[in-house]
mmCIF file of C-alpha atoms and ligand atoms in Angstrom:
data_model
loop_
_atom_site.group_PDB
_atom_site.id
_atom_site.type_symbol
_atom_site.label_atom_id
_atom_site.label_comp_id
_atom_site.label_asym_id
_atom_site.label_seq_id
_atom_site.Cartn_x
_atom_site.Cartn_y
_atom_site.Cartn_z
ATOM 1 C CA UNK S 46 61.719 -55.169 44.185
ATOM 2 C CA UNK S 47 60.757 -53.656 47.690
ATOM 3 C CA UNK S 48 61.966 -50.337 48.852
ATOM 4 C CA UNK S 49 61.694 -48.744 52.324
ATOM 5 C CA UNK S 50 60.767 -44.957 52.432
ATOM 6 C CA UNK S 51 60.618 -42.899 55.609
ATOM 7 C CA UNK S 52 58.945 -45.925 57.762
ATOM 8 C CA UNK S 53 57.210 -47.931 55.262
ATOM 9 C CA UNK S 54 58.224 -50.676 53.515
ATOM 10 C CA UNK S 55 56.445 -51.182 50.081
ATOM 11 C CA UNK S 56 57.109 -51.914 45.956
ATOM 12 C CA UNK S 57 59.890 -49.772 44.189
ATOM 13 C CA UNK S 58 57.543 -48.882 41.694
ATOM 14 C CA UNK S 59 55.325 -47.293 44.494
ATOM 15 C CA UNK S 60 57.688 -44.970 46.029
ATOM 16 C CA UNK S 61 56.838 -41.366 45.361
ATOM 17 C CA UNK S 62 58.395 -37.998 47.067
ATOM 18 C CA UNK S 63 57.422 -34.789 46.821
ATOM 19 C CA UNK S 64 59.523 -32.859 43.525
ATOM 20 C CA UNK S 65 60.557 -30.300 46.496
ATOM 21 C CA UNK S 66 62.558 -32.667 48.037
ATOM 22 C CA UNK S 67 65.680 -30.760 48.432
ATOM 23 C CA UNK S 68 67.618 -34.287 47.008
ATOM 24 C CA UNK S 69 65.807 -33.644 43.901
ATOM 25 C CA UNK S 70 65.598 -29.602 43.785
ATOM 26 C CA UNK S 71 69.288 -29.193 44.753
ATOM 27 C CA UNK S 72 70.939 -32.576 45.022
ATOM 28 C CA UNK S 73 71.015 -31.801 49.075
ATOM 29 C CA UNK S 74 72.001 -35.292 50.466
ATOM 30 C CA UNK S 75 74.364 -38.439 50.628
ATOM 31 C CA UNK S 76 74.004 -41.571 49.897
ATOM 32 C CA UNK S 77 76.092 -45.213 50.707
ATOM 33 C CA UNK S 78 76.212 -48.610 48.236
ATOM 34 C CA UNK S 79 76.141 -51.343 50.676
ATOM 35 C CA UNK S 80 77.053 -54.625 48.591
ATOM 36 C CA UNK S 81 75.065 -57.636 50.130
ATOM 37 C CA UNK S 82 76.166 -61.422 49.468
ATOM 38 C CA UNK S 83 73.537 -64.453 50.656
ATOM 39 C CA UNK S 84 71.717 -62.105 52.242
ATOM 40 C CA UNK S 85 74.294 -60.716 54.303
ATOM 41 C CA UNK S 86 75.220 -56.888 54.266
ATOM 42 C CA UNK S 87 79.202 -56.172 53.487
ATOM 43 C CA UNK S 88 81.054 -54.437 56.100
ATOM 44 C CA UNK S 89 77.681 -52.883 57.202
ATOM 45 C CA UNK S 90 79.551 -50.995 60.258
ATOM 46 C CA UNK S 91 81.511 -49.255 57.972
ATOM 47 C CA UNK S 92 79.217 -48.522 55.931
ATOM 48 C CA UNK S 93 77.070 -47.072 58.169
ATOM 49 C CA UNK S 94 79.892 -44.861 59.855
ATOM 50 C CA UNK S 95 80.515 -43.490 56.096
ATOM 51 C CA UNK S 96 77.528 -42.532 55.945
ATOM 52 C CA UNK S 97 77.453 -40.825 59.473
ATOM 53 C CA UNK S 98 80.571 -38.946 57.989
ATOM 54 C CA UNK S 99 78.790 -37.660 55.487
ATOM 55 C CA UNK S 100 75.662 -36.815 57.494
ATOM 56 C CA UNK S 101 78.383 -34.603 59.563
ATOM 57 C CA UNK S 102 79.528 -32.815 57.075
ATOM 58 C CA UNK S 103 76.408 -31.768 55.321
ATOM 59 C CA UNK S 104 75.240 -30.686 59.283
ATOM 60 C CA UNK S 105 72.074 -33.153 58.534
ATOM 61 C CA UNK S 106 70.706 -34.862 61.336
ATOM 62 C CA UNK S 107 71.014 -38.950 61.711
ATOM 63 C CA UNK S 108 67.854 -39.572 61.904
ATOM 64 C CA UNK S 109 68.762 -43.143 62.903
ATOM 65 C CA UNK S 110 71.101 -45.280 65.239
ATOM 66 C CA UNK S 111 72.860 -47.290 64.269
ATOM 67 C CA UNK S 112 70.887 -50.336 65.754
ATOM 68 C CA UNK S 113 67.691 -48.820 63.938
ATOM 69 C CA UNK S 114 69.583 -48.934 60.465
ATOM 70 C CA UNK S 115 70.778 -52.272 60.839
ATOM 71 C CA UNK S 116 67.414 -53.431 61.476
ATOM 72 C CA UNK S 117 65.632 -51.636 58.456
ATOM 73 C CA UNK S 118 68.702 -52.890 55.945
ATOM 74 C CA UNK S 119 68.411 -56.574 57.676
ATOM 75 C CA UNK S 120 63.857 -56.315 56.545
ATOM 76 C CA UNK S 121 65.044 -54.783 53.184
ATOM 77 C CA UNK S 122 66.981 -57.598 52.327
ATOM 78 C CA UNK S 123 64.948 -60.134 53.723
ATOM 79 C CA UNK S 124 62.434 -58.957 51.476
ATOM 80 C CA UNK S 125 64.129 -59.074 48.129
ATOM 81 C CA UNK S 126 63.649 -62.537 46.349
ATOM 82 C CA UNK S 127 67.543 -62.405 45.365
ATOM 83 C CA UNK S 128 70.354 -63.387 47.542
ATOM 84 C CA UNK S 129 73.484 -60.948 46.069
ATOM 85 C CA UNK S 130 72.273 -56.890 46.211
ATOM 86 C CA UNK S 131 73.280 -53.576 45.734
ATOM 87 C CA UNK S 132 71.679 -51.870 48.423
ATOM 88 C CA UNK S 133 71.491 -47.850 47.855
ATOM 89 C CA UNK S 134 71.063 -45.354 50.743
ATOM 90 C CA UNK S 135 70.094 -42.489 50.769
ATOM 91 C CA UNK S 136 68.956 -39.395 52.960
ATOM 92 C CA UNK S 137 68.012 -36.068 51.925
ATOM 93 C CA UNK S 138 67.397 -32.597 53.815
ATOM 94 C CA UNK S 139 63.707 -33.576 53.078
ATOM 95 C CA UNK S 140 60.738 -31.569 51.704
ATOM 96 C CA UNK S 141 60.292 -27.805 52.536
ATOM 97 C CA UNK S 142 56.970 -27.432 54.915
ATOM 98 C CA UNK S 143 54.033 -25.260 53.031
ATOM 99 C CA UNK S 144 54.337 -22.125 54.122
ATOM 100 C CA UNK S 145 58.275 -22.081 53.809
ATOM 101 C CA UNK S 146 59.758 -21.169 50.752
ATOM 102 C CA UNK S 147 60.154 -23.825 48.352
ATOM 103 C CA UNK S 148 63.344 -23.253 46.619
ATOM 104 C CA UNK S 149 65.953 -21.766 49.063
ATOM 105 C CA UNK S 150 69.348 -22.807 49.371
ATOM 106 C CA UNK S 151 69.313 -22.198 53.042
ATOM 107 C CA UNK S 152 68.673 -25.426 55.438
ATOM 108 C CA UNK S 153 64.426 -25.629 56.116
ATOM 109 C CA UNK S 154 63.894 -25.631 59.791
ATOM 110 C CA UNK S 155 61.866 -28.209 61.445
ATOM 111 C CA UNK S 156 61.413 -30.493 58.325
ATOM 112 C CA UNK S 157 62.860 -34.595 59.080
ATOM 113 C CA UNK S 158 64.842 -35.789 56.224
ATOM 114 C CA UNK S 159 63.719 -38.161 53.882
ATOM 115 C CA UNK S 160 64.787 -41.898 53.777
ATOM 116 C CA UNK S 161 64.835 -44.123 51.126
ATOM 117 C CA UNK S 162 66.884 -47.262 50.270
ATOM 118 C CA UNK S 163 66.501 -49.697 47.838
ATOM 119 C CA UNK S 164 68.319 -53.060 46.471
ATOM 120 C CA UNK S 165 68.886 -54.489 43.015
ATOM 121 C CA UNK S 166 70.553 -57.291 42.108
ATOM 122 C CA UNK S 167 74.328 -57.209 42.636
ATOM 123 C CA UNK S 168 76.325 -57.713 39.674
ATOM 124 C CA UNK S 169 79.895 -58.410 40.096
ATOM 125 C CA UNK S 170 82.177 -59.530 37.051
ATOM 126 C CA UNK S 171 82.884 -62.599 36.162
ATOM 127 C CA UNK S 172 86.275 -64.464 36.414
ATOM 128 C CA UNK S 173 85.927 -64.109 32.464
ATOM 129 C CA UNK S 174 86.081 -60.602 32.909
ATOM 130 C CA UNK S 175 88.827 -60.081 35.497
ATOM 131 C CA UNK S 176 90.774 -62.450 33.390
ATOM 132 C CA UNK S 177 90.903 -59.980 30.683
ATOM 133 C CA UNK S 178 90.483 -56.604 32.753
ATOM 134 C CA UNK S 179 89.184 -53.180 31.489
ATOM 135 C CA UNK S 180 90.463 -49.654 29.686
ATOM 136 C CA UNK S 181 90.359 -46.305 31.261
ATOM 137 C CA UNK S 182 91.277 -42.844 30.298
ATOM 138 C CA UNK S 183 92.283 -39.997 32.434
ATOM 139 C CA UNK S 184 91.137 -36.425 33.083
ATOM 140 C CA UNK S 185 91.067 -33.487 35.335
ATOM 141 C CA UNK S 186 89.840 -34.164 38.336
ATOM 142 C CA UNK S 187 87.344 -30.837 38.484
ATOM 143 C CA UNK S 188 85.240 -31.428 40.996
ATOM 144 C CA UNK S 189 84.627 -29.867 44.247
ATOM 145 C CA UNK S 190 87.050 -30.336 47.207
ATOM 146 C CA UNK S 191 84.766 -32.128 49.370
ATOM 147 C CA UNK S 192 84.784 -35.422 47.687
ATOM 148 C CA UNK S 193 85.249 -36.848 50.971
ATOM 149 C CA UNK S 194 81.375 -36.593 51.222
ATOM 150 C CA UNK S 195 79.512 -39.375 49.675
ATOM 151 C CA UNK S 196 76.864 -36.618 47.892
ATOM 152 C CA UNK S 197 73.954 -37.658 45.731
ATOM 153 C CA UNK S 198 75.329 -34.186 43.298
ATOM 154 C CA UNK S 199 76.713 -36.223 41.219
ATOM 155 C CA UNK S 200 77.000 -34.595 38.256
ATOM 156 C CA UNK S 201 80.927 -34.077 37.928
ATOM 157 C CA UNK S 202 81.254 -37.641 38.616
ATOM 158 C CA UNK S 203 78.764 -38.787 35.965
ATOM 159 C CA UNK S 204 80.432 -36.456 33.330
ATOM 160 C CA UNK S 205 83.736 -37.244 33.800
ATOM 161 C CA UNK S 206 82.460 -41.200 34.201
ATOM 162 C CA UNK S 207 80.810 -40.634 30.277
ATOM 163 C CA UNK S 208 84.051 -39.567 29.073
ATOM 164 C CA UNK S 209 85.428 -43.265 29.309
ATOM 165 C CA UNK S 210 81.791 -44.689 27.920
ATOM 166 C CA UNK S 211 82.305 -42.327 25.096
ATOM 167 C CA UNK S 212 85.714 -44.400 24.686
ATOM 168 C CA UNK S 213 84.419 -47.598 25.453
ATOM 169 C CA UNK S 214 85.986 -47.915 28.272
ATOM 170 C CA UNK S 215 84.822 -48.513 32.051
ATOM 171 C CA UNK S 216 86.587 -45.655 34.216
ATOM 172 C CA UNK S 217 87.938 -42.459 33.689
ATOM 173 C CA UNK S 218 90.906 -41.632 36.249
ATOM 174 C CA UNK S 219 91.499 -38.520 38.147
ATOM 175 C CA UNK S 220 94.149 -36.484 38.866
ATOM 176 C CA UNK S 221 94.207 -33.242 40.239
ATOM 177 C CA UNK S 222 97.186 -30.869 40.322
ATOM 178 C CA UNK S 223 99.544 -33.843 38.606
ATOM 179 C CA UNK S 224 98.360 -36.450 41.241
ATOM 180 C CA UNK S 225 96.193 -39.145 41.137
ATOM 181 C CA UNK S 226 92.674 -38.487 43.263
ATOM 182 C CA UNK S 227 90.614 -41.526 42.253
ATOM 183 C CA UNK S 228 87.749 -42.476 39.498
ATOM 184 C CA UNK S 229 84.859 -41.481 38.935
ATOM 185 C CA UNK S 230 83.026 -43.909 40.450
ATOM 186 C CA UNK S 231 85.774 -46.075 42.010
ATOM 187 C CA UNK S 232 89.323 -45.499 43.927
ATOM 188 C CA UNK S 233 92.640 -46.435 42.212
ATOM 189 C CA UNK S 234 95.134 -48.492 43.082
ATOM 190 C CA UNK S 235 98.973 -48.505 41.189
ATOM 191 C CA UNK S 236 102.105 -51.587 41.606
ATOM 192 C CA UNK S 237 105.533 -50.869 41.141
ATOM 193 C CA UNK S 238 107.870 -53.176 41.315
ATOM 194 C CA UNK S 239 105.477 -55.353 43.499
ATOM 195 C CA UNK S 240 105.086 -52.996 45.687
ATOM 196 C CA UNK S 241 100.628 -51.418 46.119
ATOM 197 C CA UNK S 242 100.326 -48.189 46.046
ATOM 198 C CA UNK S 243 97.471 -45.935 46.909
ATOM 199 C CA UNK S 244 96.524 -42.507 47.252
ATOM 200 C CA UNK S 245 96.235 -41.161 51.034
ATOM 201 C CA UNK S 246 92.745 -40.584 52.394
ATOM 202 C CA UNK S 247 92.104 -36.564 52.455
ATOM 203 C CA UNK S 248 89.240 -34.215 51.090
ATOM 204 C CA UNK S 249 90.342 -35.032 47.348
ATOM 205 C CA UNK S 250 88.715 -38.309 47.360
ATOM 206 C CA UNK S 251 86.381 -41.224 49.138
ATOM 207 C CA UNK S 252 87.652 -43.476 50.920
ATOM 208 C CA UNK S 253 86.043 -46.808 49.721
ATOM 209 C CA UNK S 254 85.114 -49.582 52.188
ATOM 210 C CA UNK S 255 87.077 -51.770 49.242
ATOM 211 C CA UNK S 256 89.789 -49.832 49.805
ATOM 212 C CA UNK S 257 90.457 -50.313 53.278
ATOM 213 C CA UNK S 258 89.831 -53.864 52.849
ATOM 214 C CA UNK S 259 92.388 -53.964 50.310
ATOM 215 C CA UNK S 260 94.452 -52.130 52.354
ATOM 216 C CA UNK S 261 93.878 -54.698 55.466
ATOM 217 C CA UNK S 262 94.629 -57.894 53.014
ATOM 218 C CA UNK S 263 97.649 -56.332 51.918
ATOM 219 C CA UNK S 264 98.800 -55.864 55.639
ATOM 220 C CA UNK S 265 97.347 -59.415 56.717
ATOM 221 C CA UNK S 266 99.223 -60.960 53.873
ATOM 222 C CA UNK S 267 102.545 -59.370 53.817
ATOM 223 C CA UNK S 268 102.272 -57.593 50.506
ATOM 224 C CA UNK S 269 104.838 -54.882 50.220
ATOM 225 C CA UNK S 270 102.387 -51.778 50.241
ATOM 226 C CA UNK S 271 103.024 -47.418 50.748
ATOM 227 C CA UNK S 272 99.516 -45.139 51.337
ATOM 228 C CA UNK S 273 100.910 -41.706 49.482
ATOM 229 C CA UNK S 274 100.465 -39.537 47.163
ATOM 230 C CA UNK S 275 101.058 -40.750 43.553
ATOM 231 C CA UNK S 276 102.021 -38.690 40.366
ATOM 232 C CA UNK S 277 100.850 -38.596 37.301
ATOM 233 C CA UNK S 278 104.394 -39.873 35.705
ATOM 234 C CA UNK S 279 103.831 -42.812 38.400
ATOM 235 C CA UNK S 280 100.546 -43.642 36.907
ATOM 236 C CA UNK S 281 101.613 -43.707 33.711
ATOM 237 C CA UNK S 282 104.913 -45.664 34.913
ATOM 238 C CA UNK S 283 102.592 -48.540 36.517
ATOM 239 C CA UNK S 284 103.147 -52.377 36.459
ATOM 240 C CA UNK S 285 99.667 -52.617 37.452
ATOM 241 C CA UNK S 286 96.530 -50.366 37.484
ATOM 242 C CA UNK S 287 93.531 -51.471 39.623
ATOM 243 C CA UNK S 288 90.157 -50.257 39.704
ATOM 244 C CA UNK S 289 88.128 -51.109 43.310
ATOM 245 C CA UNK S 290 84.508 -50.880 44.572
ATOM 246 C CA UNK S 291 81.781 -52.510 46.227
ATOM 247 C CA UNK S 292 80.508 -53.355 42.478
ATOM 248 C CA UNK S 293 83.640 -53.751 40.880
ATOM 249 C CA UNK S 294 85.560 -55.261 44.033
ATOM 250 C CA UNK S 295 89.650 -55.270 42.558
ATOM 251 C CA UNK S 296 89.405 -54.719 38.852
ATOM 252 C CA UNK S 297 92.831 -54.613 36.552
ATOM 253 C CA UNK S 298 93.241 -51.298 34.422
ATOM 254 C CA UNK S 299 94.779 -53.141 30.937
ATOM 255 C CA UNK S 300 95.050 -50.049 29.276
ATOM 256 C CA UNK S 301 95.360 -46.198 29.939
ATOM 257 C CA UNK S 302 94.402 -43.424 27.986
ATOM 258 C CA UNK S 303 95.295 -46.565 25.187
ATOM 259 C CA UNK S 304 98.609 -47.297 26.301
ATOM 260 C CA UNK S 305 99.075 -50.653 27.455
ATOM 261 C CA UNK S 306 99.606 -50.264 31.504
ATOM 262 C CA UNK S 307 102.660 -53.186 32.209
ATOM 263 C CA UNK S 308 102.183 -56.037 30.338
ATOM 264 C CA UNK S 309 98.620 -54.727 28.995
ATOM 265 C CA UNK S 310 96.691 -58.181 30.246
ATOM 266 C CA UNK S 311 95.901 -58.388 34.283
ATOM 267 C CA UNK S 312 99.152 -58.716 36.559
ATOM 268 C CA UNK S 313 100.052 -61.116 38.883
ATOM 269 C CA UNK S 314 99.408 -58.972 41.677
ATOM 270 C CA UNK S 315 95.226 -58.133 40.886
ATOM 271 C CA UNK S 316 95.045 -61.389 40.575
ATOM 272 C CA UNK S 317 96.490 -62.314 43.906
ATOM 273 C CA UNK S 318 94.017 -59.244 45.623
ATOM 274 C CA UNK S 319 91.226 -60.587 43.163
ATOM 275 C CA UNK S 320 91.535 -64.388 45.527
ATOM 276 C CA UNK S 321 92.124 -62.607 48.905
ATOM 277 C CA UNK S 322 88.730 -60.596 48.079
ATOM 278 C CA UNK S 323 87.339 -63.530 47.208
ATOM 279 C CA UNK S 324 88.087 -65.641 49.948
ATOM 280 C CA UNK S 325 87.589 -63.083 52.437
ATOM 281 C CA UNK S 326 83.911 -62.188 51.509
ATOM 282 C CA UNK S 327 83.558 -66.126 51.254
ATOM 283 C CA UNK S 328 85.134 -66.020 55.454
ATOM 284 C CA UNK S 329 82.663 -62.952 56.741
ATOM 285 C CA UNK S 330 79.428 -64.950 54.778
ATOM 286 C CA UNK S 331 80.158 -67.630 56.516
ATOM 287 C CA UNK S 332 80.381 -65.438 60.357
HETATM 288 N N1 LIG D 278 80.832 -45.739 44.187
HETATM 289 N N2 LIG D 278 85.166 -43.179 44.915
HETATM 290 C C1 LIG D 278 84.006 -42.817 44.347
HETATM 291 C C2 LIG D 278 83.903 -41.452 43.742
HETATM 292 C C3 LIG D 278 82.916 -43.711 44.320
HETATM 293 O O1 LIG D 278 81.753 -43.329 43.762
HETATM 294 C C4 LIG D 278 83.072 -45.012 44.886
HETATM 295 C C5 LIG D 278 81.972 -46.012 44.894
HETATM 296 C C6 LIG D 278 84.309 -45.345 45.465
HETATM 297 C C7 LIG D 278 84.551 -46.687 46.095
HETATM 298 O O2 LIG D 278 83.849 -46.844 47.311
HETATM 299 P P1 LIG D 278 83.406 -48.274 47.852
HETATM 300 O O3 LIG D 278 84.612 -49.145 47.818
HETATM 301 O O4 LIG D 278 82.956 -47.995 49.235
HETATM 302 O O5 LIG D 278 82.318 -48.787 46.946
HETATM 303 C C8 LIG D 278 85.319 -44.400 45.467
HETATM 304 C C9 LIG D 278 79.667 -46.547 44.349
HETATM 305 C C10 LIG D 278 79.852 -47.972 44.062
HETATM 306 C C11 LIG D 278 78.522 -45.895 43.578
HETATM 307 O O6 LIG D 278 78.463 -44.687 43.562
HETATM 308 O O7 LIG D 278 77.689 -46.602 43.032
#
């Protein structure tokens, strides 16, 4: 597996930073998932202006255009010996010169961030697996209010993520205040009465690149949907739960907190989205 890190392209295994590198000493960067099919990066545009978003808000520096990213993701892929990747991001506030302090909070001066990206392989589920869709459980949603930032400080997100491994399940969802935020690692769609629902974009959450696509087949293909906030009695209420994200793309919820959500199997309408995904990856592979 090749990586790139700050200007050099070389083995995974040979990538080393300095343990002062803020990302590792205090979590101090952001990061983007950039799914790649046959070799071809997913919405890469987006992608790349989420993760100028993020930049913004943590006041780091780009230190790329956008021309110069595309190029180094289009090498990074090329180099892989696998067509379908996961291709992680990610940009720190770098390593701390010698002769500044090594451990302070506040922003080093003068220092260039540090780059690295990587791909794996890309595993999506299989139609096996959508067929018969996944449990989740819900729980506060007690992390900061600035999950509008895609941070590497992940640590809320990876706790509250263990509490549905500890039940065997594959998401926990969120709600904060008795309204539905997102997962942990994934946003959340509800149906009612055929009609999509999601929660609105705002500080309490990410706004996924699957999302908006969802959002944009929905509105190409005349499915009845509303972008608002959702309660916690309408979650519970749901015909249909979905999970969505650049590694799950549209995954059905069968069962909540282990209640059965609708019908408790995958309903008609994830499996509609599921094909529109589908065939719409299939359409920008092929541009
Ligand atoms: N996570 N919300 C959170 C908290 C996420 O971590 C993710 C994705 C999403 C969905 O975003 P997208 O559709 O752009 O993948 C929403 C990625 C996959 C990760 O951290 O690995």
């Amino acid at each position: 597996m090749s990586a790139y890190l700050n200007g050099e392209f070389l083995p995974l295994a040979e990538a080393r930073i300095s343990v002062l590198d803020r990302g590792f000493v205090f979590g101090d960067g952001v990061y983007e998932l950039v799914p790649v099919y046959s070799k071809k990066p997913f919405r890469l545009d987006e992608h790349l202006r989420r993760l100028q978003g993020s930049l913004d808000n943590i006041r780091l520096a780009n230190p790329h255009g956008v021309a110069e990213w595309r190029e180094l993701i289009l090498r990074l892929i090329d180099l892989q010996d696998f067509a379908d990747q996961s291709l992680y991001i990610q940009v720190t506030r770098g390593t701390p010169d010698e002769g500044q302090s090594p451990r302070d909070h506040a922003f080093p001066k003068g220092v260039p961030p540090t780059v690295f990206m990587f791909a794996q392989p890309l595993v999506t589920a299989t139609p096996e697996q959508k067929a018969v869709g996944v449990c989740a459980v819900t729980a506060a949603d007690n992390r900061w209010l600035r999950c509008n930032i895609k941070a590497i400080s992940l640590l809320a997100n990876i706790l509250l993520r263990q509490q549905a491994v500890d039940a065997d399940c594959a998401e926990t969802v969120m709600l904060r205040d008795g309204f539905l935020t997102e997962g942990a690692a994934s946003n959340i769609f509800v149906v009612k009465d055929g009609v999509l629902m999601a929660p609105p974009p705002s500080n309490l959450m990410l706004t996924g690149i699957t999302y908006d696509v969802v959002l944009e087949l929905a509105s190409a293909h005349g499915i009845p949907h509303e972008v608002r906030v959702i309660s916690e009695a309408e979650l519970r209420a749901a015909d249909e739960l979905w999970m969505t994200s650049s590694t799950k793309e549209v995954m059905a919820i069968v069962k909540l907190d282990a209640a059965p959500v609708g019908a408790g199997v995958p309903g008609p309408l994830a499996q509609r989205m599921d094909g529109l995904y589908q065939a719409f990856k299939q359409q920008v592979m092929r541009t």
